[in-house]
Amino acid sequence: MTSFLQGIAYNFKGLKFGLRNAKLLLLGLVRLIVIILISVVAAAVILVNYEEILALMWRQPESAWLTWLWYVTSWLLALVLIAISALVGFLVSQLLFSVFIMDVMSQITERKVSGKVKSSETRLAMFSYLFYLLRQEIPRATLPVLISLLLMVLAWFTPIGPLLTLLSPLAAGVFLAWDNTDLVPARRLEPFGQRLGFLRRNLGFHLGFGVLFLIPLLNIVLLAFAPVGATLYYVERIDPLPAAPTEAAAPAEPPE
């Protein structure tokens, strides 16, 4: 429970920290605008074909008794399509653009807190490093989607559907949180298995950090500044600053 509450606290701490810093505020706003624009475009593309999709699933029945059920289904389908478009927009923005902004925001935060940005002893050229970031983002972005879809399918065909329906968004929130806490270890070129183990060991924190991403409208703002809070957590809790050295006692003067 402590780590869960800690996750919630660090999400808002990152938002507060980001709003007080001009560079982080600018980058967060740019990321926010990119996510919204791509999500709107994805929603428009999907909703333009909404009637065709609905017709493929279920044509409007002639029976008046079934018409009301058809309307309920059509509204539910519209909500599902909008949710899918938002998810697609987020993934596209992550893979094409936002991952680079996230890394810059993480580096600025780490430098302000610790005075420097720790990196791996292995040095990569700029192009190689950008390609590395993009390659790391693919499993981080696709894994939550695959797991969420798996839980949704199991919810349809198993008797524990209501429980899995609840677990599906929670799992997505956990992985969205990990997408941000993984920025620092990925920048230090730590192996993927080691970083995945970090997620397992700190599952409570990621659940608390990610559960706020399930709240409509608030999630868009928090996601824009999530790299800041996640980096603060990693630098302060996982990789804390070394304690300041204490002054050693003056050596005793040798006897004459």
PDB file of C-alpha atoms in Angstrom:
ATOM      1  CA  MET A   1       0.000   0.000   0.000  1.00  0.00           C
ATOM      2  CA  THR A   2       2.880   2.364   0.780  1.00  0.00           C
ATOM      3  CA  SER A   3       4.430   1.907  -2.661  1.00  0.00           C
ATOM      4  CA  PHE A   4       0.995   2.331  -4.280  1.00  0.00           C
ATOM      5  CA  LEU A   5       0.461   5.694  -2.560  1.00  0.00           C
ATOM      6  CA  GLN A   6       4.040   6.615  -3.404  1.00  0.00           C
ATOM      7  CA  GLY A   7       3.251   6.073  -7.074  1.00  0.00           C
ATOM      8  CA  ILE A   8       0.279   8.452  -6.899  1.00  0.00           C
ATOM      9  CA  ALA A   9       2.360  11.050  -5.041  1.00  0.00           C
ATOM     10  CA  TYR A  10       5.232  10.961  -7.543  1.00  0.00           C
ATOM     11  CA  ASN A  11       2.851  11.433 -10.465  1.00  0.00           C
ATOM     12  CA  PHE A  12       1.628  14.723  -9.032  1.00  0.00           C
ATOM     13  CA  LYS A  13       5.142  15.596  -7.851  1.00  0.00           C
ATOM     14  CA  GLY A  14       6.370  15.290 -11.428  1.00  0.00           C
ATOM     15  CA  LEU A  15       3.517  17.465 -12.698  1.00  0.00           C
ATOM     16  CA  LYS A  16       4.338  20.146 -10.126  1.00  0.00           C
ATOM     17  CA  PHE A  17       8.063  19.937 -10.896  1.00  0.00           C
ATOM     18  CA  GLY A  18       7.420  20.185 -14.631  1.00  0.00           C
ATOM     19  CA  LEU A  19       5.096  23.182 -14.370  1.00  0.00           C
ATOM     20  CA  ARG A  20       7.752  25.094 -12.411  1.00  0.00           C
ATOM     21  CA  ASN A  21      10.480  24.564 -15.018  1.00  0.00           C
ATOM     22  CA  ALA A  22      10.249  26.475 -18.302  1.00  0.00           C
ATOM     23  CA  LYS A  23      11.963  23.833 -20.458  1.00  0.00           C
ATOM     24  CA  LEU A  24       9.974  20.958 -19.003  1.00  0.00           C
ATOM     25  CA  LEU A  25       6.749  22.940 -19.310  1.00  0.00           C
ATOM     26  CA  LEU A  26       7.419  23.659 -22.988  1.00  0.00           C
ATOM     27  CA  LEU A  27       8.313  20.035 -23.779  1.00  0.00           C
ATOM     28  CA  GLY A  28       5.322  18.755 -21.827  1.00  0.00           C
ATOM     29  CA  LEU A  29       2.981  21.062 -23.760  1.00  0.00           C
ATOM     30  CA  VAL A  30       4.508  19.983 -27.079  1.00  0.00           C
ATOM     31  CA  ARG A  31       4.031  16.332 -26.139  1.00  0.00           C
ATOM     32  CA  LEU A  32       0.463  17.042 -25.013  1.00  0.00           C
ATOM     33  CA  ILE A  33      -0.376  18.734 -28.315  1.00  0.00           C
ATOM     34  CA  VAL A  34       1.181  15.901 -30.345  1.00  0.00           C
ATOM     35  CA  ILE A  35      -0.809  13.240 -28.463  1.00  0.00           C
ATOM     36  CA  ILE A  36      -4.071  15.167 -28.883  1.00  0.00           C
ATOM     37  CA  LEU A  37      -3.562  15.897 -32.592  1.00  0.00           C
ATOM     38  CA  ILE A  38      -2.657  12.328 -33.539  1.00  0.00           C
ATOM     39  CA  SER A  39      -5.495  10.953 -31.383  1.00  0.00           C
ATOM     40  CA  VAL A  40      -8.006  13.280 -33.089  1.00  0.00           C
ATOM     41  CA  VAL A  41      -6.777  12.255 -36.539  1.00  0.00           C
ATOM     42  CA  ALA A  42      -6.983   8.556 -35.604  1.00  0.00           C
ATOM     43  CA  ALA A  43     -10.504   9.062 -34.204  1.00  0.00           C
ATOM     44  CA  ALA A  44     -11.606  10.850 -37.365  1.00  0.00           C
ATOM     45  CA  VAL A  45     -10.293   8.068 -39.600  1.00  0.00           C
ATOM     46  CA  ILE A  46     -12.034   5.382 -37.548  1.00  0.00           C
ATOM     47  CA  LEU A  47     -15.343   7.210 -37.097  1.00  0.00           C
ATOM     48  CA  VAL A  48     -15.589   8.010 -40.820  1.00  0.00           C
ATOM     49  CA  ASN A  49     -15.934   4.258 -41.346  1.00  0.00           C
ATOM     50  CA  TYR A  50     -18.131   3.793 -38.268  1.00  0.00           C
ATOM     51  CA  GLU A  51     -21.310   2.839 -40.114  1.00  0.00           C
ATOM     52  CA  GLU A  52     -19.512   0.258 -42.252  1.00  0.00           C
ATOM     53  CA  ILE A  53     -17.935  -1.279 -39.147  1.00  0.00           C
ATOM     54  CA  LEU A  54     -21.299  -1.383 -37.385  1.00  0.00           C
ATOM     55  CA  ALA A  55     -22.946  -2.956 -40.452  1.00  0.00           C
ATOM     56  CA  LEU A  56     -20.321  -5.688 -40.514  1.00  0.00           C
ATOM     57  CA  MET A  57     -21.016  -6.473 -36.877  1.00  0.00           C
ATOM     58  CA  TRP A  58     -24.806  -6.177 -36.827  1.00  0.00           C
ATOM     59  CA  ARG A  59     -27.250  -4.638 -39.291  1.00  0.00           C
ATOM     60  CA  GLN A  60     -30.199  -2.751 -37.853  1.00  0.00           C
ATOM     61  CA  PRO A  61     -32.906  -5.324 -37.129  1.00  0.00           C
ATOM     62  CA  GLU A  62     -36.456  -4.955 -38.377  1.00  0.00           C
ATOM     63  CA  SER A  63     -37.951  -6.055 -35.077  1.00  0.00           C
ATOM     64  CA  ALA A  64     -38.867  -3.139 -32.806  1.00  0.00           C
ATOM     65  CA  TRP A  65     -37.991  -5.320 -29.785  1.00  0.00           C
ATOM     66  CA  LEU A  66     -34.382  -5.625 -30.936  1.00  0.00           C
ATOM     67  CA  THR A  67     -33.939  -2.088 -32.211  1.00  0.00           C
ATOM     68  CA  TRP A  68     -33.229  -0.677 -28.742  1.00  0.00           C
ATOM     69  CA  LEU A  69     -30.520  -3.307 -28.223  1.00  0.00           C
ATOM     70  CA  TRP A  70     -29.041  -2.385 -31.599  1.00  0.00           C
ATOM     71  CA  TYR A  71     -28.839   1.280 -30.571  1.00  0.00           C
ATOM     72  CA  VAL A  72     -27.142   0.379 -27.261  1.00  0.00           C
ATOM     73  CA  THR A  73     -24.661  -1.761 -29.183  1.00  0.00           C
ATOM     74  CA  SER A  74     -23.968   1.052 -31.654  1.00  0.00           C
ATOM     75  CA  TRP A  75     -23.206   3.483 -28.827  1.00  0.00           C
ATOM     76  CA  LEU A  76     -20.935   0.976 -27.110  1.00  0.00           C
ATOM     77  CA  LEU A  77     -19.149   0.356 -30.403  1.00  0.00           C
ATOM     78  CA  ALA A  78     -18.638   4.100 -30.857  1.00  0.00           C
ATOM     79  CA  LEU A  79     -17.093   4.353 -27.378  1.00  0.00           C
ATOM     80  CA  VAL A  80     -14.833   1.367 -28.072  1.00  0.00           C
ATOM     81  CA  LEU A  81     -13.714   2.857 -31.392  1.00  0.00           C
ATOM     82  CA  ILE A  82     -12.932   6.194 -29.739  1.00  0.00           C
ATOM     83  CA  ALA A  83     -10.917   4.403 -27.054  1.00  0.00           C
ATOM     84  CA  ILE A  84      -9.047   2.443 -29.723  1.00  0.00           C
ATOM     85  CA  SER A  85      -8.331   5.621 -31.666  1.00  0.00           C
ATOM     86  CA  ALA A  86      -6.945   7.290 -28.545  1.00  0.00           C
ATOM     87  CA  LEU A  87      -4.750   4.252 -27.920  1.00  0.00           C
ATOM     88  CA  VAL A  88      -3.577   4.190 -31.528  1.00  0.00           C
ATOM     89  CA  GLY A  89      -2.827   7.904 -31.396  1.00  0.00           C
ATOM     90  CA  PHE A  90      -0.798   7.461 -28.229  1.00  0.00           C
ATOM     91  CA  LEU A  91       1.200   4.571 -29.684  1.00  0.00           C
ATOM     92  CA  VAL A  92       1.897   6.383 -32.961  1.00  0.00           C
ATOM     93  CA  SER A  93       2.967   9.554 -31.160  1.00  0.00           C
ATOM     94  CA  GLN A  94       5.212   7.494 -28.877  1.00  0.00           C
ATOM     95  CA  LEU A  95       6.941   5.619 -31.672  1.00  0.00           C
ATOM     96  CA  LEU A  96       7.362   8.562 -34.034  1.00  0.00           C
ATOM     97  CA  PHE A  97       8.004  11.512 -31.783  1.00  0.00           C
ATOM     98  CA  SER A  98       7.164  11.484 -28.089  1.00  0.00           C
ATOM     99  CA  VAL A  99       9.809   8.977 -26.998  1.00  0.00           C
ATOM    100  CA  PHE A 100      12.532  11.492 -27.880  1.00  0.00           C
ATOM    101  CA  ILE A 101      10.760  14.272 -25.966  1.00  0.00           C
ATOM    102  CA  MET A 102      10.334  11.916 -23.002  1.00  0.00           C
ATOM    103  CA  ASP A 103      14.051  11.154 -22.943  1.00  0.00           C
ATOM    104  CA  VAL A 104      14.968  14.856 -23.087  1.00  0.00           C
ATOM    105  CA  MET A 105      12.530  15.608 -20.231  1.00  0.00           C
ATOM    106  CA  SER A 106      14.020  12.747 -18.224  1.00  0.00           C
ATOM    107  CA  GLN A 107      17.568  14.008 -18.781  1.00  0.00           C
ATOM    108  CA  ILE A 108      16.641  17.563 -17.752  1.00  0.00           C
ATOM    109  CA  THR A 109      14.993  16.244 -14.583  1.00  0.00           C
ATOM    110  CA  GLU A 110      17.919  13.998 -13.672  1.00  0.00           C
ATOM    111  CA  ARG A 111      20.408  16.819 -14.241  1.00  0.00           C
ATOM    112  CA  LYS A 112      18.438  19.229 -12.058  1.00  0.00           C
ATOM    113  CA  VAL A 113      18.128  16.723  -9.217  1.00  0.00           C
ATOM    114  CA  SER A 114      21.546  15.061  -9.241  1.00  0.00           C
ATOM    115  CA  GLY A 115      23.667  17.619 -11.076  1.00  0.00           C
ATOM    116  CA  LYS A 116      24.495  15.296 -13.966  1.00  0.00           C
ATOM    117  CA  VAL A 117      23.041  12.602 -16.216  1.00  0.00           C
ATOM    118  CA  LYS A 118      24.477   9.157 -15.632  1.00  0.00           C
ATOM    119  CA  SER A 119      25.025   7.137 -18.768  1.00  0.00           C
ATOM    120  CA  SER A 120      26.437   3.793 -19.744  1.00  0.00           C
ATOM    121  CA  GLU A 121      30.169   3.362 -20.208  1.00  0.00           C
ATOM    122  CA  THR A 122      29.304   2.341 -23.780  1.00  0.00           C
ATOM    123  CA  ARG A 123      29.105   5.468 -25.896  1.00  0.00           C
ATOM    124  CA  LEU A 124      26.709   5.611 -28.848  1.00  0.00           C
ATOM    125  CA  ALA A 125      26.675   8.074 -31.701  1.00  0.00           C
ATOM    126  CA  MET A 126      23.689  10.421 -31.818  1.00  0.00           C
ATOM    127  CA  PHE A 127      21.924   8.579 -34.663  1.00  0.00           C
ATOM    128  CA  SER A 128      22.599   5.189 -33.044  1.00  0.00           C
ATOM    129  CA  TYR A 129      21.266   6.481 -29.720  1.00  0.00           C
ATOM    130  CA  LEU A 130      18.047   7.793 -31.300  1.00  0.00           C
ATOM    131  CA  PHE A 131      17.564   4.470 -33.073  1.00  0.00           C
ATOM    132  CA  TYR A 132      18.192   2.690 -29.781  1.00  0.00           C
ATOM    133  CA  LEU A 133      15.497   4.776 -28.064  1.00  0.00           C
ATOM    134  CA  LEU A 134      13.012   3.959 -30.814  1.00  0.00           C
ATOM    135  CA  ARG A 135      13.851   0.253 -30.649  1.00  0.00           C
ATOM    136  CA  GLN A 136      13.353   0.253 -26.871  1.00  0.00           C
ATOM    137  CA  GLU A 137       9.989   1.959 -27.223  1.00  0.00           C
ATOM    138  CA  ILE A 138       8.529  -0.751 -29.454  1.00  0.00           C
ATOM    139  CA  PRO A 139       8.271  -3.475 -26.752  1.00  0.00           C
ATOM    140  CA  ARG A 140       7.351  -0.910 -24.095  1.00  0.00           C
ATOM    141  CA  ALA A 141       4.488   0.395 -26.234  1.00  0.00           C
ATOM    142  CA  THR A 142       3.217  -2.857 -27.738  1.00  0.00           C
ATOM    143  CA  LEU A 143       3.444  -5.107 -24.678  1.00  0.00           C
ATOM    144  CA  PRO A 144       0.667  -3.348 -22.724  1.00  0.00           C
ATOM    145  CA  VAL A 145      -1.585  -3.386 -25.771  1.00  0.00           C
ATOM    146  CA  LEU A 146      -1.083  -7.112 -26.352  1.00  0.00           C
ATOM    147  CA  ILE A 147      -1.681  -7.960 -22.697  1.00  0.00           C
ATOM    148  CA  SER A 148      -4.765  -5.735 -22.542  1.00  0.00           C
ATOM    149  CA  LEU A 149      -6.185  -7.350 -25.679  1.00  0.00           C
ATOM    150  CA  LEU A 150      -5.459 -10.811 -24.261  1.00  0.00           C
ATOM    151  CA  LEU A 151      -7.311  -9.948 -21.057  1.00  0.00           C
ATOM    152  CA  MET A 152     -10.249  -8.598 -23.066  1.00  0.00           C
ATOM    153  CA  VAL A 153     -10.488 -11.794 -25.128  1.00  0.00           C
ATOM    154  CA  LEU A 154     -10.291 -13.941 -21.991  1.00  0.00           C
ATOM    155  CA  ALA A 155     -12.997 -11.763 -20.432  1.00  0.00           C
ATOM    156  CA  TRP A 156     -15.325 -12.594 -23.327  1.00  0.00           C
ATOM    157  CA  PHE A 157     -14.824 -16.365 -23.196  1.00  0.00           C
ATOM    158  CA  THR A 158     -14.237 -17.145 -19.502  1.00  0.00           C
ATOM    159  CA  PRO A 159     -16.551 -17.004 -16.460  1.00  0.00           C
ATOM    160  CA  ILE A 160     -14.236 -14.536 -14.693  1.00  0.00           C
ATOM    161  CA  GLY A 161     -14.980 -11.876 -17.282  1.00  0.00           C
ATOM    162  CA  PRO A 162     -15.893  -9.065 -14.832  1.00  0.00           C
ATOM    163  CA  LEU A 163     -12.597  -9.525 -12.965  1.00  0.00           C
ATOM    164  CA  LEU A 164     -10.555  -9.546 -16.168  1.00  0.00           C
ATOM    165  CA  THR A 165     -12.438  -6.493 -17.420  1.00  0.00           C
ATOM    166  CA  LEU A 166     -11.197  -4.684 -14.324  1.00  0.00           C
ATOM    167  CA  LEU A 167      -7.660  -6.020 -14.633  1.00  0.00           C
ATOM    168  CA  SER A 168      -7.293  -4.996 -18.286  1.00  0.00           C
ATOM    169  CA  PRO A 169      -7.195  -1.208 -17.731  1.00  0.00           C
ATOM    170  CA  LEU A 170      -5.104  -1.657 -14.581  1.00  0.00           C
ATOM    171  CA  ALA A 171      -2.542  -3.639 -16.578  1.00  0.00           C
ATOM    172  CA  ALA A 172      -2.481  -0.897 -19.205  1.00  0.00           C
ATOM    173  CA  GLY A 173      -1.881   1.684 -16.456  1.00  0.00           C
ATOM    174  CA  VAL A 174       1.017  -0.333 -15.033  1.00  0.00           C
ATOM    175  CA  PHE A 175       2.713  -0.567 -18.406  1.00  0.00           C
ATOM    176  CA  LEU A 176       2.149   3.112 -19.129  1.00  0.00           C
ATOM    177  CA  ALA A 177       3.887   3.868 -15.826  1.00  0.00           C
ATOM    178  CA  TRP A 178       6.754   1.537 -16.753  1.00  0.00           C
ATOM    179  CA  ASP A 179       7.058   3.298 -20.110  1.00  0.00           C
ATOM    180  CA  ASN A 180       8.206   6.318 -18.078  1.00  0.00           C
ATOM    181  CA  THR A 181      10.214   4.727 -15.249  1.00  0.00           C
ATOM    182  CA  ASP A 182      12.141   2.728 -17.852  1.00  0.00           C
ATOM    183  CA  LEU A 183      13.605   5.873 -19.403  1.00  0.00           C
ATOM    184  CA  VAL A 184      16.565   6.124 -17.001  1.00  0.00           C
ATOM    185  CA  PRO A 185      17.705   2.466 -17.068  1.00  0.00           C
ATOM    186  CA  ALA A 186      17.178   2.323 -20.851  1.00  0.00           C
ATOM    187  CA  ARG A 187      19.362   5.405 -21.247  1.00  0.00           C
ATOM    188  CA  ARG A 188      22.036   3.607 -19.250  1.00  0.00           C
ATOM    189  CA  LEU A 189      21.775   0.690 -21.703  1.00  0.00           C
ATOM    190  CA  GLU A 190      20.689  -1.820 -19.073  1.00  0.00           C
ATOM    191  CA  PRO A 191      19.473  -5.176 -20.530  1.00  0.00           C
ATOM    192  CA  PHE A 192      15.757  -5.447 -21.238  1.00  0.00           C
ATOM    193  CA  GLY A 193      15.330  -8.443 -18.907  1.00  0.00           C
ATOM    194  CA  GLN A 194      16.874  -6.503 -16.038  1.00  0.00           C
ATOM    195  CA  ARG A 195      14.534  -3.580 -16.645  1.00  0.00           C
ATOM    196  CA  LEU A 196      11.524  -5.883 -16.800  1.00  0.00           C
ATOM    197  CA  GLY A 197      12.624  -7.305 -13.448  1.00  0.00           C
ATOM    198  CA  PHE A 198      12.604  -3.759 -12.072  1.00  0.00           C
ATOM    199  CA  LEU A 199       8.930  -3.540 -13.064  1.00  0.00           C
ATOM    200  CA  ARG A 200       8.115  -6.780 -11.247  1.00  0.00           C
ATOM    201  CA  ARG A 201       9.934  -5.716  -8.069  1.00  0.00           C
ATOM    202  CA  ASN A 202       8.161  -2.335  -7.976  1.00  0.00           C
ATOM    203  CA  LEU A 203       4.723  -3.406  -9.185  1.00  0.00           C
ATOM    204  CA  GLY A 204       2.885  -1.546  -6.408  1.00  0.00           C
ATOM    205  CA  PHE A 205       4.501   1.761  -7.308  1.00  0.00           C
ATOM    206  CA  HIS A 206       3.732   1.321 -11.003  1.00  0.00           C
ATOM    207  CA  LEU A 207       0.118   0.489 -10.198  1.00  0.00           C
ATOM    208  CA  GLY A 208      -0.236   3.682  -8.151  1.00  0.00           C
ATOM    209  CA  PHE A 209       1.596   5.766 -10.756  1.00  0.00           C
ATOM    210  CA  GLY A 210      -0.456   4.332 -13.619  1.00  0.00           C
ATOM    211  CA  VAL A 211      -3.922   4.212 -12.062  1.00  0.00           C
ATOM    212  CA  LEU A 212      -4.224   7.983 -12.540  1.00  0.00           C
ATOM    213  CA  PHE A 213      -3.837   7.459 -16.296  1.00  0.00           C
ATOM    214  CA  LEU A 214      -7.274   5.806 -16.272  1.00  0.00           C
ATOM    215  CA  ILE A 215      -9.044   9.050 -15.308  1.00  0.00           C
ATOM    216  CA  PRO A 216     -10.351  10.811 -18.452  1.00  0.00           C
ATOM    217  CA  LEU A 217      -8.920  14.279 -19.242  1.00  0.00           C
ATOM    218  CA  LEU A 218      -6.626  14.196 -16.187  1.00  0.00           C
ATOM    219  CA  ASN A 219      -4.725  11.336 -17.823  1.00  0.00           C
ATOM    220  CA  ILE A 220      -3.781  13.476 -20.837  1.00  0.00           C
ATOM    221  CA  VAL A 221      -2.169  16.129 -18.625  1.00  0.00           C
ATOM    222  CA  LEU A 222      -0.418  13.631 -16.359  1.00  0.00           C
ATOM    223  CA  LEU A 223       0.894  11.590 -19.301  1.00  0.00           C
ATOM    224  CA  ALA A 224       2.478  14.729 -20.752  1.00  0.00           C
ATOM    225  CA  PHE A 225       4.604  15.208 -17.612  1.00  0.00           C
ATOM    226  CA  ALA A 226       4.878  11.578 -16.498  1.00  0.00           C
ATOM    227  CA  PRO A 227       8.585  11.311 -17.509  1.00  0.00           C
ATOM    228  CA  VAL A 228       9.396  13.948 -14.880  1.00  0.00           C
ATOM    229  CA  GLY A 229       7.723  12.143 -11.969  1.00  0.00           C
ATOM    230  CA  ALA A 230       9.078   8.771 -13.056  1.00  0.00           C
ATOM    231  CA  THR A 231      12.627  10.130 -13.279  1.00  0.00           C
ATOM    232  CA  LEU A 232      12.295  11.789  -9.880  1.00  0.00           C
ATOM    233  CA  TYR A 233      11.267   8.434  -8.418  1.00  0.00           C
ATOM    234  CA  TYR A 234      14.137   6.561 -10.042  1.00  0.00           C
ATOM    235  CA  VAL A 235      16.798   9.090  -9.080  1.00  0.00           C
ATOM    236  CA  GLU A 236      15.539   9.624  -5.522  1.00  0.00           C
ATOM    237  CA  ARG A 237      14.439   6.107  -4.591  1.00  0.00           C
ATOM    238  CA  ILE A 238      16.129   3.579  -6.857  1.00  0.00           C
ATOM    239  CA  ASP A 239      19.416   5.360  -7.542  1.00  0.00           C
ATOM    240  CA  PRO A 240      19.718   7.924  -4.732  1.00  0.00           C
ATOM    241  CA  LEU A 241      22.442  10.480  -4.512  1.00  0.00           C
ATOM    242  CA  PRO A 242      25.464   9.433  -2.468  1.00  0.00           C
ATOM    243  CA  ALA A 243      25.538  10.869   0.980  1.00  0.00           C
ATOM    244  CA  ALA A 244      27.671  13.928   1.411  1.00  0.00           C
ATOM    245  CA  PRO A 245      31.054  13.010   2.871  1.00  0.00           C
ATOM    246  CA  THR A 246      31.518  13.979   6.470  1.00  0.00           C
ATOM    247  CA  GLU A 247      34.588  15.781   7.576  1.00  0.00           C
ATOM    248  CA  ALA A 248      37.088  13.401   9.046  1.00  0.00           C
ATOM    249  CA  ALA A 249      38.383  14.112  12.493  1.00  0.00           C
ATOM    250  CA  ALA A 250      41.711  15.874  12.547  1.00  0.00           C
ATOM    251  CA  PRO A 251      44.521  13.394  13.177  1.00  0.00           C
ATOM    252  CA  ALA A 252      46.175  13.616  16.547  1.00  0.00           C
ATOM    253  CA  GLU A 253      49.489  15.351  16.582  1.00  0.00           C
ATOM    254  CA  PRO A 254      52.371  12.964  17.028  1.00  0.00           C
ATOM    255  CA  PRO A 255      54.021  13.148  20.420  1.00  0.00           C
ATOM    256  CA  GLU A 256      57.228  15.112  20.552  1.00  0.00           C
TER     257      GLU A 256
END
